[in-house]
Amino acid sequence: LSGIIPVGVLLCLKTWMRRAISIETTIAKSLRLSDAMEAYDAACKKLLAEKRILAWIMKNCIREYQKLEIEDIAENYIEGKPQIAEVPVLPDETNAPRIHGIGTEDTSLYEGTVTYDVRFFAILPGSGEGVHLILNIEAQNDFYPGYPLIKRGIYYCCRMISAQYGTEFTDSHYEKIKKVYSIWICVNPPQNRQNTITGYSIAEKNVIGGAHEEMEHYDLLAAVMVCLGKTDELPQNGVLKLLGTLFSSNMSYRQKQQILQEDFDIQMTETLERKVILVCNLSKGLVEKGIEQGITRGILASLKNLMSNMGWTAEQSMAALNVPKTEWEGYLSMME
């Protein structure tokens, strides 16, 4: 090959191939982390869709269920099987009534696609007409994703209300609009939001005079932010401790099993056991991958600082930091 291709070109080609392999390795690591995060997110959705877990969330976050027992909510008020990002609903395609078969993906030709983590019907306590609440549960790791998270929660509520046209009511029968809830489980909130549950809803306020409307006519949406924190600072049987235990990356499965059974009377069925173990394993894998990426970013930042402040070459900087020579090409490719 060297007799056909000039030596200089061959050396450049070999250098380029080594760097391409290094770049590919870096991209592969990022993709593995992305795949792990996606798998973890899917596992969390399935865990949240367990009726006993949903019942705890509903009792602690939704006014209408606060006086009911957990078992009663799980058995009698959650209708059907919660759907987990499975069935699309296309409100722009048809005006035909579709009272049942609510989907987790709400698509509009004009507004784009919104995917809900867990979405289901719940029967409203005390209603003799079978009125339903429509609940949406979202698990969120990033409390500040570039916008106020509560605005997204309210937007989801609005989308769930507008999507009822053609499914819950037609024409001008707005009296049939059902109340919606968007509940956000925030796993890594900032310190000032940890161990808090905060609700945002529509309220009547008299500006002039004392007129009053029936509450059911305007109490149509509520967004609830559930922000987790350290579980050792919480009461034994609160929903914050329940969710904090489920999503903890520091607890073993056995520890979680003991807390679920003793503090929350949640017995481990075979299905629930598989879901909890999967979340445990995936969360630990994410921590390990996150640490690995954090170390890489730290070394890269140190190299750039040495090159900038000391005037050293990349090679001199890597030697000073004792970076193995087998990893030099990878760091060189990341600095380009």
mmCIF file of C-alpha atoms in Angstrom:
data_model
loop_
_atom_site.group_PDB
_atom_site.id
_atom_site.type_symbol
_atom_site.label_atom_id
_atom_site.label_comp_id
_atom_site.label_asym_id
_atom_site.label_seq_id
_atom_site.Cartn_x
_atom_site.Cartn_y
_atom_site.Cartn_z
ATOM 1 C CA LEU A 1 0.000 0.000 0.000
ATOM 2 C CA SER A 2 2.897 2.380 0.750
ATOM 3 C CA GLY A 3 4.163 1.845 -2.789
ATOM 4 C CA ILE A 4 0.909 3.097 -4.232
ATOM 5 C CA ILE A 5 0.052 5.907 -1.777
ATOM 6 C CA PRO A 6 2.725 8.479 -0.813
ATOM 7 C CA VAL A 7 4.114 7.963 2.702
ATOM 8 C CA GLY A 8 2.949 11.421 3.862
ATOM 9 C CA VAL A 9 -0.581 10.788 2.689
ATOM 10 C CA LEU A 10 -0.523 7.318 4.271
ATOM 11 C CA LEU A 11 0.537 8.751 7.643
ATOM 12 C CA CYS A 12 -2.208 11.364 7.454
ATOM 13 C CA LEU A 13 -4.698 8.639 6.557
ATOM 14 C CA LYS A 14 -3.616 6.504 9.515
ATOM 15 C CA THR A 15 -3.881 9.501 11.878
ATOM 16 C CA TRP A 16 -7.326 10.321 10.528
ATOM 17 C CA MET A 17 -8.471 6.708 10.943
ATOM 18 C CA ARG A 18 -7.205 6.601 14.560
ATOM 19 C CA ARG A 19 -9.041 9.830 15.338
ATOM 20 C CA ALA A 20 -12.161 8.582 13.563
ATOM 21 C CA ILE A 21 -12.080 5.465 15.728
ATOM 22 C CA SER A 22 -11.636 7.633 18.838
ATOM 23 C CA ILE A 23 -14.539 9.872 17.813
ATOM 24 C CA GLU A 24 -16.636 6.789 17.108
ATOM 25 C CA THR A 25 -15.791 5.436 20.568
ATOM 26 C CA THR A 26 -16.794 8.740 22.184
ATOM 27 C CA ILE A 27 -20.044 8.844 20.212
ATOM 28 C CA ALA A 28 -20.723 5.213 21.097
ATOM 29 C CA LYS A 29 -20.318 6.023 24.802
ATOM 30 C CA SER A 30 -22.742 8.920 24.483
ATOM 31 C CA LEU A 31 -25.215 6.728 22.618
ATOM 32 C CA ARG A 32 -24.950 4.034 25.288
ATOM 33 C CA LEU A 33 -25.710 6.625 27.949
ATOM 34 C CA SER A 34 -28.618 7.929 25.883
ATOM 35 C CA ASP A 35 -29.966 4.387 25.439
ATOM 36 C CA ALA A 36 -29.619 3.750 29.180
ATOM 37 C CA MET A 37 -31.489 6.959 29.989
ATOM 38 C CA GLU A 38 -34.252 6.017 27.562
ATOM 39 C CA ALA A 39 -34.526 2.542 29.101
ATOM 40 C CA TYR A 40 -34.612 4.049 32.607
ATOM 41 C CA ASP A 41 -37.336 6.500 31.580
ATOM 42 C CA ALA A 42 -39.444 3.667 30.146
ATOM 43 C CA ALA A 43 -38.971 1.600 33.312
ATOM 44 C CA CYS A 44 -40.050 4.548 35.493
ATOM 45 C CA LYS A 45 -43.226 4.987 33.428
ATOM 46 C CA LYS A 46 -44.161 1.334 33.913
ATOM 47 C CA LEU A 47 -43.506 1.574 37.642
ATOM 48 C CA LEU A 48 -45.637 4.712 37.997
ATOM 49 C CA ALA A 49 -48.480 2.970 36.136
ATOM 50 C CA GLU A 50 -48.892 0.410 38.953
ATOM 51 C CA LYS A 51 -52.347 1.033 40.410
ATOM 52 C CA ARG A 52 -51.155 0.936 44.031
ATOM 53 C CA ILE A 53 -48.510 3.566 43.235
ATOM 54 C CA LEU A 54 -51.050 5.697 41.377
ATOM 55 C CA ALA A 55 -53.456 5.413 44.306
ATOM 56 C CA TRP A 56 -50.845 6.847 46.692
ATOM 57 C CA ILE A 57 -50.174 9.732 44.298
ATOM 58 C CA MET A 58 -53.887 10.445 43.863
ATOM 59 C CA LYS A 59 -54.640 10.399 47.598
ATOM 60 C CA ASN A 60 -51.802 12.816 48.400
ATOM 61 C CA CYS A 61 -51.978 15.124 45.384
ATOM 62 C CA ILE A 62 -55.641 15.312 44.386
ATOM 63 C CA ARG A 63 -58.218 16.919 46.659
ATOM 64 C CA GLU A 64 -61.075 14.672 45.507
ATOM 65 C CA TYR A 65 -59.357 11.503 46.795
ATOM 66 C CA GLN A 66 -57.848 12.650 50.095
ATOM 67 C CA LYS A 67 -60.524 11.035 52.289
ATOM 68 C CA LEU A 68 -60.436 7.660 50.551
ATOM 69 C CA GLU A 69 -58.357 4.619 51.466
ATOM 70 C CA ILE A 70 -55.489 3.570 49.195
ATOM 71 C CA GLU A 71 -56.979 0.146 48.519
ATOM 72 C CA ASP A 72 -60.354 1.693 47.677
ATOM 73 C CA ILE A 73 -58.771 4.092 45.169
ATOM 74 C CA ALA A 74 -56.728 1.355 43.509
ATOM 75 C CA GLU A 75 -59.620 -1.089 43.232
ATOM 76 C CA ASN A 76 -62.632 1.145 42.575
ATOM 77 C CA TYR A 77 -61.585 4.532 41.193
ATOM 78 C CA ILE A 78 -58.851 3.874 38.622
ATOM 79 C CA GLU A 79 -60.679 2.783 35.508
ATOM 80 C CA GLY A 80 -59.163 0.168 33.235
ATOM 81 C CA LYS A 81 -55.465 -0.260 32.625
ATOM 82 C CA PRO A 82 -53.290 2.895 32.640
ATOM 83 C CA GLN A 83 -51.759 3.468 29.209
ATOM 84 C CA ILE A 84 -48.048 4.117 28.865
ATOM 85 C CA ALA A 85 -47.192 6.021 25.661
ATOM 86 C CA GLU A 86 -48.989 3.464 23.508
ATOM 87 C CA VAL A 87 -52.086 4.711 21.672
ATOM 88 C CA PRO A 88 -52.173 7.884 19.553
ATOM 89 C CA VAL A 89 -55.195 10.199 19.621
ATOM 90 C CA LEU A 90 -55.588 12.392 16.522
ATOM 91 C CA PRO A 91 -58.237 15.008 17.321
ATOM 92 C CA ASP A 92 -57.830 16.789 13.971
ATOM 93 C CA GLU A 93 -58.570 13.726 11.867
ATOM 94 C CA THR A 94 -62.208 13.178 12.793
ATOM 95 C CA ASN A 95 -65.075 14.740 14.670
ATOM 96 C CA ALA A 96 -66.693 11.404 15.439
ATOM 97 C CA PRO A 97 -67.288 10.753 19.156
ATOM 98 C CA ARG A 98 -64.622 8.562 20.781
ATOM 99 C CA ILE A 99 -65.665 8.411 24.414
ATOM 100 C CA HIS A 100 -63.373 5.492 25.288
ATOM 101 C CA GLY A 101 -59.841 4.526 24.268
ATOM 102 C CA ILE A 102 -57.969 7.556 25.534
ATOM 103 C CA GLY A 103 -54.384 7.642 24.250
ATOM 104 C CA THR A 104 -51.114 8.729 25.713
ATOM 105 C CA GLU A 105 -50.042 10.645 22.618
ATOM 106 C CA ASP A 106 -52.092 13.726 21.792
ATOM 107 C CA THR A 107 -51.442 14.971 18.273
ATOM 108 C CA SER A 108 -52.750 18.079 16.546
ATOM 109 C CA LEU A 109 -52.045 19.121 12.963
ATOM 110 C CA TYR A 110 -51.496 22.650 14.191
ATOM 111 C CA GLU A 111 -49.805 22.177 17.568
ATOM 112 C CA GLY A 112 -47.474 19.232 17.078
ATOM 113 C CA THR A 113 -47.216 16.058 19.126
ATOM 114 C CA VAL A 114 -47.250 15.734 22.915
ATOM 115 C CA THR A 115 -46.444 12.391 24.506
ATOM 116 C CA TYR A 116 -47.690 11.649 28.014
ATOM 117 C CA ASP A 117 -45.841 9.206 30.269
ATOM 118 C CA VAL A 118 -48.857 7.659 31.985
ATOM 119 C CA ARG A 119 -52.420 8.633 31.170
ATOM 120 C CA PHE A 120 -55.650 7.102 32.463
ATOM 121 C CA PHE A 121 -59.253 7.690 33.512
ATOM 122 C CA ALA A 122 -60.262 7.936 37.146
ATOM 123 C CA ILE A 123 -63.803 7.997 38.498
ATOM 124 C CA LEU A 124 -64.701 11.116 40.469
ATOM 125 C CA PRO A 125 -65.739 10.240 44.042
ATOM 126 C CA GLY A 126 -69.321 11.113 44.934
ATOM 127 C CA SER A 127 -70.439 11.449 41.320
ATOM 128 C CA GLY A 128 -73.643 9.674 40.473
ATOM 129 C CA GLU A 129 -73.149 10.315 36.768
ATOM 130 C CA GLY A 130 -69.876 8.492 36.271
ATOM 131 C CA VAL A 131 -67.916 11.688 35.678
ATOM 132 C CA HIS A 132 -64.233 11.100 35.074
ATOM 133 C CA LEU A 133 -61.030 12.865 35.900
ATOM 134 C CA ILE A 134 -58.304 12.577 33.283
ATOM 135 C CA LEU A 135 -54.921 12.303 34.956
ATOM 136 C CA ASN A 136 -51.460 12.606 33.444
ATOM 137 C CA ILE A 137 -48.374 11.551 35.400
ATOM 138 C CA GLU A 138 -44.939 12.750 34.232
ATOM 139 C CA ALA A 139 -41.537 11.787 35.632
ATOM 140 C CA GLN A 140 -38.976 14.568 35.241
ATOM 141 C CA ASN A 141 -35.255 14.563 36.059
ATOM 142 C CA ASP A 142 -34.427 18.115 34.986
ATOM 143 C CA PHE A 143 -36.394 20.775 36.901
ATOM 144 C CA TYR A 144 -34.993 23.590 34.732
ATOM 145 C CA PRO A 145 -34.943 22.192 31.164
ATOM 146 C CA GLY A 146 -34.713 25.682 29.644
ATOM 147 C CA TYR A 147 -38.245 26.831 30.540
ATOM 148 C CA PRO A 148 -40.474 26.939 33.655
ATOM 149 C CA LEU A 149 -41.629 23.358 34.135
ATOM 150 C CA ILE A 150 -44.963 24.482 35.574
ATOM 151 C CA LYS A 151 -45.807 26.163 32.258
ATOM 152 C CA ARG A 152 -45.390 22.830 30.522
ATOM 153 C CA GLY A 153 -47.623 21.207 33.140
ATOM 154 C CA ILE A 154 -50.361 23.783 32.530
ATOM 155 C CA TYR A 155 -49.919 23.396 28.765
ATOM 156 C CA TYR A 156 -50.426 19.636 29.113
ATOM 157 C CA CYS A 157 -53.646 20.316 31.036
ATOM 158 C CA CYS A 158 -54.872 22.605 28.255
ATOM 159 C CA ARG A 159 -54.043 20.002 25.619
ATOM 160 C CA MET A 160 -55.933 17.322 27.552
ATOM 161 C CA ILE A 161 -58.971 19.600 27.767
ATOM 162 C CA SER A 162 -58.909 20.584 24.087
ATOM 163 C CA ALA A 163 -58.449 16.923 23.102
ATOM 164 C CA GLN A 164 -61.816 16.124 24.718
ATOM 165 C CA TYR A 165 -63.632 17.659 21.764
ATOM 166 C CA GLY A 166 -64.804 14.687 19.757
ATOM 167 C CA THR A 167 -63.994 12.267 22.564
ATOM 168 C CA GLU A 168 -65.972 13.565 25.563
ATOM 169 C CA PHE A 169 -68.234 16.129 23.910
ATOM 170 C CA THR A 170 -69.279 17.451 20.507
ATOM 171 C CA ASP A 171 -70.842 20.624 19.146
ATOM 172 C CA SER A 172 -71.432 23.154 21.973
ATOM 173 C CA HIS A 173 -71.834 20.719 24.873
ATOM 174 C CA TYR A 174 -69.049 22.290 26.940
ATOM 175 C CA GLU A 175 -70.842 21.205 30.128
ATOM 176 C CA LYS A 176 -69.403 17.727 29.457
ATOM 177 C CA ILE A 177 -65.764 18.837 29.736
ATOM 178 C CA LYS A 178 -63.972 16.704 32.335
ATOM 179 C CA LYS A 179 -61.435 17.977 34.825
ATOM 180 C CA VAL A 180 -57.781 17.142 34.131
ATOM 181 C CA TYR A 181 -54.709 16.835 36.288
ATOM 182 C CA SER A 182 -51.067 16.929 35.198
ATOM 183 C CA ILE A 183 -48.860 15.582 37.980
ATOM 184 C CA TRP A 184 -45.089 15.913 37.670
ATOM 185 C CA ILE A 185 -42.730 13.722 39.699
ATOM 186 C CA CYS A 186 -39.449 15.653 39.842
ATOM 187 C CA VAL A 187 -36.631 13.306 40.839
ATOM 188 C CA ASN A 188 -33.770 15.832 41.008
ATOM 189 C CA PRO A 189 -35.259 19.224 41.969
ATOM 190 C CA PRO A 190 -33.213 22.160 43.301
ATOM 191 C CA GLN A 191 -32.689 22.204 47.061
ATOM 192 C CA ASN A 192 -35.340 24.863 47.711
ATOM 193 C CA ARG A 193 -37.996 22.649 46.088
ATOM 194 C CA GLN A 194 -37.028 19.322 47.653
ATOM 195 C CA ASN A 195 -39.696 17.401 49.599
ATOM 196 C CA THR A 196 -42.522 19.653 48.451
ATOM 197 C CA ILE A 197 -45.878 19.149 46.745
ATOM 198 C CA THR A 198 -47.321 22.272 45.107
ATOM 199 C CA GLY A 199 -50.588 22.620 43.190
ATOM 200 C CA TYR A 200 -51.649 25.225 40.617
ATOM 201 C CA SER A 201 -55.312 25.562 39.642
ATOM 202 C CA ILE A 202 -58.113 27.922 38.594
ATOM 203 C CA ALA A 203 -59.771 29.867 41.422
ATOM 204 C CA GLU A 204 -62.669 32.330 41.590
ATOM 205 C CA LYS A 205 -61.798 35.903 42.602
ATOM 206 C CA ASN A 206 -64.340 38.690 42.964
ATOM 207 C CA VAL A 207 -63.031 41.935 41.488
ATOM 208 C CA ILE A 208 -66.292 43.868 41.975
ATOM 209 C CA GLY A 209 -69.342 42.508 43.735
ATOM 210 C CA GLY A 210 -69.965 39.089 45.273
ATOM 211 C CA ALA A 211 -71.120 36.884 42.405
ATOM 212 C CA HIS A 212 -70.346 33.179 42.729
ATOM 213 C CA GLU A 213 -70.215 30.424 40.128
ATOM 214 C CA GLU A 214 -70.537 26.719 40.803
ATOM 215 C CA MET A 215 -66.990 25.451 41.439
ATOM 216 C CA GLU A 216 -67.430 22.526 39.057
ATOM 217 C CA HIS A 217 -67.947 25.012 36.193
ATOM 218 C CA TYR A 218 -64.428 26.472 36.387
ATOM 219 C CA ASP A 219 -62.405 23.974 38.436
ATOM 220 C CA LEU A 220 -61.299 22.159 35.289
ATOM 221 C CA LEU A 221 -57.524 21.817 35.499
ATOM 222 C CA ALA A 222 -54.729 21.503 38.016
ATOM 223 C CA ALA A 223 -50.984 21.001 37.652
ATOM 224 C CA VAL A 224 -49.146 19.489 40.604
ATOM 225 C CA MET A 225 -45.382 19.522 41.130
ATOM 226 C CA VAL A 226 -44.119 16.683 43.345
ATOM 227 C CA CYS A 227 -40.461 17.360 44.159
ATOM 228 C CA LEU A 228 -38.521 14.554 45.832
ATOM 229 C CA GLY A 229 -35.630 14.844 48.284
ATOM 230 C CA LYS A 230 -33.806 12.832 50.947
ATOM 231 C CA THR A 231 -36.081 10.069 52.188
ATOM 232 C CA ASP A 232 -34.538 9.923 55.688
ATOM 233 C CA GLU A 233 -36.003 13.381 56.402
ATOM 234 C CA LEU A 234 -39.588 12.322 55.657
ATOM 235 C CA PRO A 235 -42.501 10.751 57.589
ATOM 236 C CA GLN A 236 -42.725 6.977 57.482
ATOM 237 C CA ASN A 237 -45.803 6.773 55.265
ATOM 238 C CA GLY A 238 -45.838 9.862 53.035
ATOM 239 C CA VAL A 239 -46.005 9.734 49.245
ATOM 240 C CA LEU A 240 -42.725 11.678 49.001
ATOM 241 C CA LYS A 241 -40.956 8.873 50.844
ATOM 242 C CA LEU A 242 -42.699 6.265 48.691
ATOM 243 C CA LEU A 243 -41.581 7.871 45.434
ATOM 244 C CA GLY A 244 -38.144 8.729 46.804
ATOM 245 C CA THR A 245 -37.682 5.075 47.731
ATOM 246 C CA LEU A 246 -38.810 3.823 44.329
ATOM 247 C CA PHE A 247 -36.437 6.110 42.414
ATOM 248 C CA SER A 248 -33.476 6.017 44.804
ATOM 249 C CA SER A 249 -30.166 5.033 43.202
ATOM 250 C CA ASN A 250 -28.583 4.341 46.621
ATOM 251 C CA MET A 251 -30.989 1.703 47.947
ATOM 252 C CA SER A 252 -30.833 -1.979 47.113
ATOM 253 C CA TYR A 253 -33.893 -3.857 45.973
ATOM 254 C CA ARG A 254 -34.171 -5.548 49.388
ATOM 255 C CA GLN A 255 -34.175 -2.192 51.155
ATOM 256 C CA LYS A 256 -36.881 -0.907 48.842
ATOM 257 C CA GLN A 257 -38.914 -4.070 49.266
ATOM 258 C CA GLN A 258 -38.806 -3.764 53.069
ATOM 259 C CA ILE A 259 -39.896 -0.100 53.041
ATOM 260 C CA LEU A 260 -42.701 -0.726 50.538
ATOM 261 C CA GLN A 261 -44.078 -3.613 52.567
ATOM 262 C CA GLU A 262 -43.639 -2.231 56.092
ATOM 263 C CA ASP A 263 -44.371 1.478 55.582
ATOM 264 C CA PHE A 264 -46.836 1.380 52.682
ATOM 265 C CA ASP A 265 -48.388 -2.084 52.820
ATOM 266 C CA ILE A 266 -47.413 -2.684 49.197
ATOM 267 C CA GLN A 267 -46.753 -6.380 48.704
ATOM 268 C CA MET A 268 -44.312 -7.381 45.999
ATOM 269 C CA THR A 269 -46.122 -9.186 43.219
ATOM 270 C CA GLU A 270 -43.979 -10.841 40.573
ATOM 271 C CA THR A 271 -44.760 -8.018 38.122
ATOM 272 C CA LEU A 272 -44.014 -5.213 40.587
ATOM 273 C CA GLU A 273 -40.821 -6.950 41.707
ATOM 274 C CA ARG A 274 -39.528 -7.057 38.122
ATOM 275 C CA LYS A 275 -40.271 -3.354 37.627
ATOM 276 C CA VAL A 276 -38.581 -2.264 40.867
ATOM 277 C CA ILE A 277 -35.483 -4.398 40.192
ATOM 278 C CA LEU A 278 -35.253 -3.013 36.638
ATOM 279 C CA VAL A 279 -35.391 0.600 37.875
ATOM 280 C CA CYS A 280 -32.737 -0.238 40.526
ATOM 281 C CA ASN A 281 -30.355 -1.744 37.991
ATOM 282 C CA LEU A 282 -30.849 0.975 35.383
ATOM 283 C CA SER A 283 -30.440 3.835 37.879
ATOM 284 C CA LYS A 284 -27.157 2.393 39.145
ATOM 285 C CA GLY A 285 -25.968 1.959 35.562
ATOM 286 C CA LEU A 286 -26.811 5.601 34.819
ATOM 287 C CA VAL A 287 -24.858 6.748 37.870
ATOM 288 C CA GLU A 288 -21.809 4.769 36.756
ATOM 289 C CA LYS A 289 -22.040 6.090 33.179
ATOM 290 C CA GLY A 290 -22.581 9.617 34.476
ATOM 291 C CA ILE A 291 -19.483 9.379 36.649
ATOM 292 C CA GLU A 292 -17.497 8.087 33.674
ATOM 293 C CA GLN A 293 -18.612 10.985 31.493
ATOM 294 C CA GLY A 294 -18.013 13.449 34.332
ATOM 295 C CA ILE A 295 -14.409 12.271 34.682
ATOM 296 C CA THR A 296 -13.884 12.637 30.937
ATOM 297 C CA ARG A 297 -15.292 16.192 30.953
ATOM 298 C CA GLY A 298 -13.114 17.059 33.967
ATOM 299 C CA ILE A 299 -9.924 15.852 32.287
ATOM 300 C CA LEU A 300 -10.834 17.693 29.087
ATOM 301 C CA ALA A 301 -11.386 20.946 31.003
ATOM 302 C CA SER A 302 -8.044 20.528 32.827
ATOM 303 C CA LEU A 303 -6.218 19.951 29.551
ATOM 304 C CA LYS A 304 -7.668 23.112 28.034
ATOM 305 C CA ASN A 305 -6.748 25.122 31.136
ATOM 306 C CA LEU A 306 -3.129 23.906 31.049
ATOM 307 C CA MET A 307 -2.828 24.671 27.345
ATOM 308 C CA SER A 308 -4.317 28.130 27.824
ATOM 309 C CA ASN A 309 -2.607 29.185 31.060
ATOM 310 C CA MET A 310 0.758 27.408 30.697
ATOM 311 C CA GLY A 311 1.133 27.564 26.940
ATOM 312 C CA TRP A 312 1.730 23.820 26.810
ATOM 313 C CA THR A 313 0.878 21.555 23.910
ATOM 314 C CA ALA A 314 -1.922 19.037 24.234
ATOM 315 C CA GLU A 315 0.637 16.248 24.519
ATOM 316 C CA GLN A 316 2.564 18.034 27.299
ATOM 317 C CA SER A 317 -0.690 18.664 29.157
ATOM 318 C CA MET A 318 -1.810 15.038 28.893
ATOM 319 C CA ALA A 319 1.590 13.843 30.088
ATOM 320 C CA ALA A 320 1.397 16.213 33.076
ATOM 321 C CA LEU A 321 -2.032 14.833 33.999
ATOM 322 C CA ASN A 322 -0.817 11.222 33.557
ATOM 323 C CA VAL A 323 -3.425 10.498 30.896
ATOM 324 C CA PRO A 324 -2.642 7.042 29.459
ATOM 325 C CA LYS A 325 -1.141 7.333 25.967
ATOM 326 C CA THR A 326 -3.765 4.940 24.674
ATOM 327 C CA GLU A 327 -6.370 7.663 25.373
ATOM 328 C CA TRP A 328 -4.448 10.605 23.851
ATOM 329 C CA GLU A 329 -6.052 10.321 20.407
ATOM 330 C CA GLY A 330 -9.492 10.358 21.947
ATOM 331 C CA TYR A 331 -8.865 13.569 23.867
ATOM 332 C CA LEU A 332 -7.185 15.166 20.841
ATOM 333 C CA SER A 333 -10.271 14.446 18.751
ATOM 334 C CA MET A 334 -12.548 15.972 21.403
ATOM 335 C CA MET A 335 -10.467 19.183 21.500
ATOM 336 C CA GLU A 336 -10.698 19.811 17.758
#
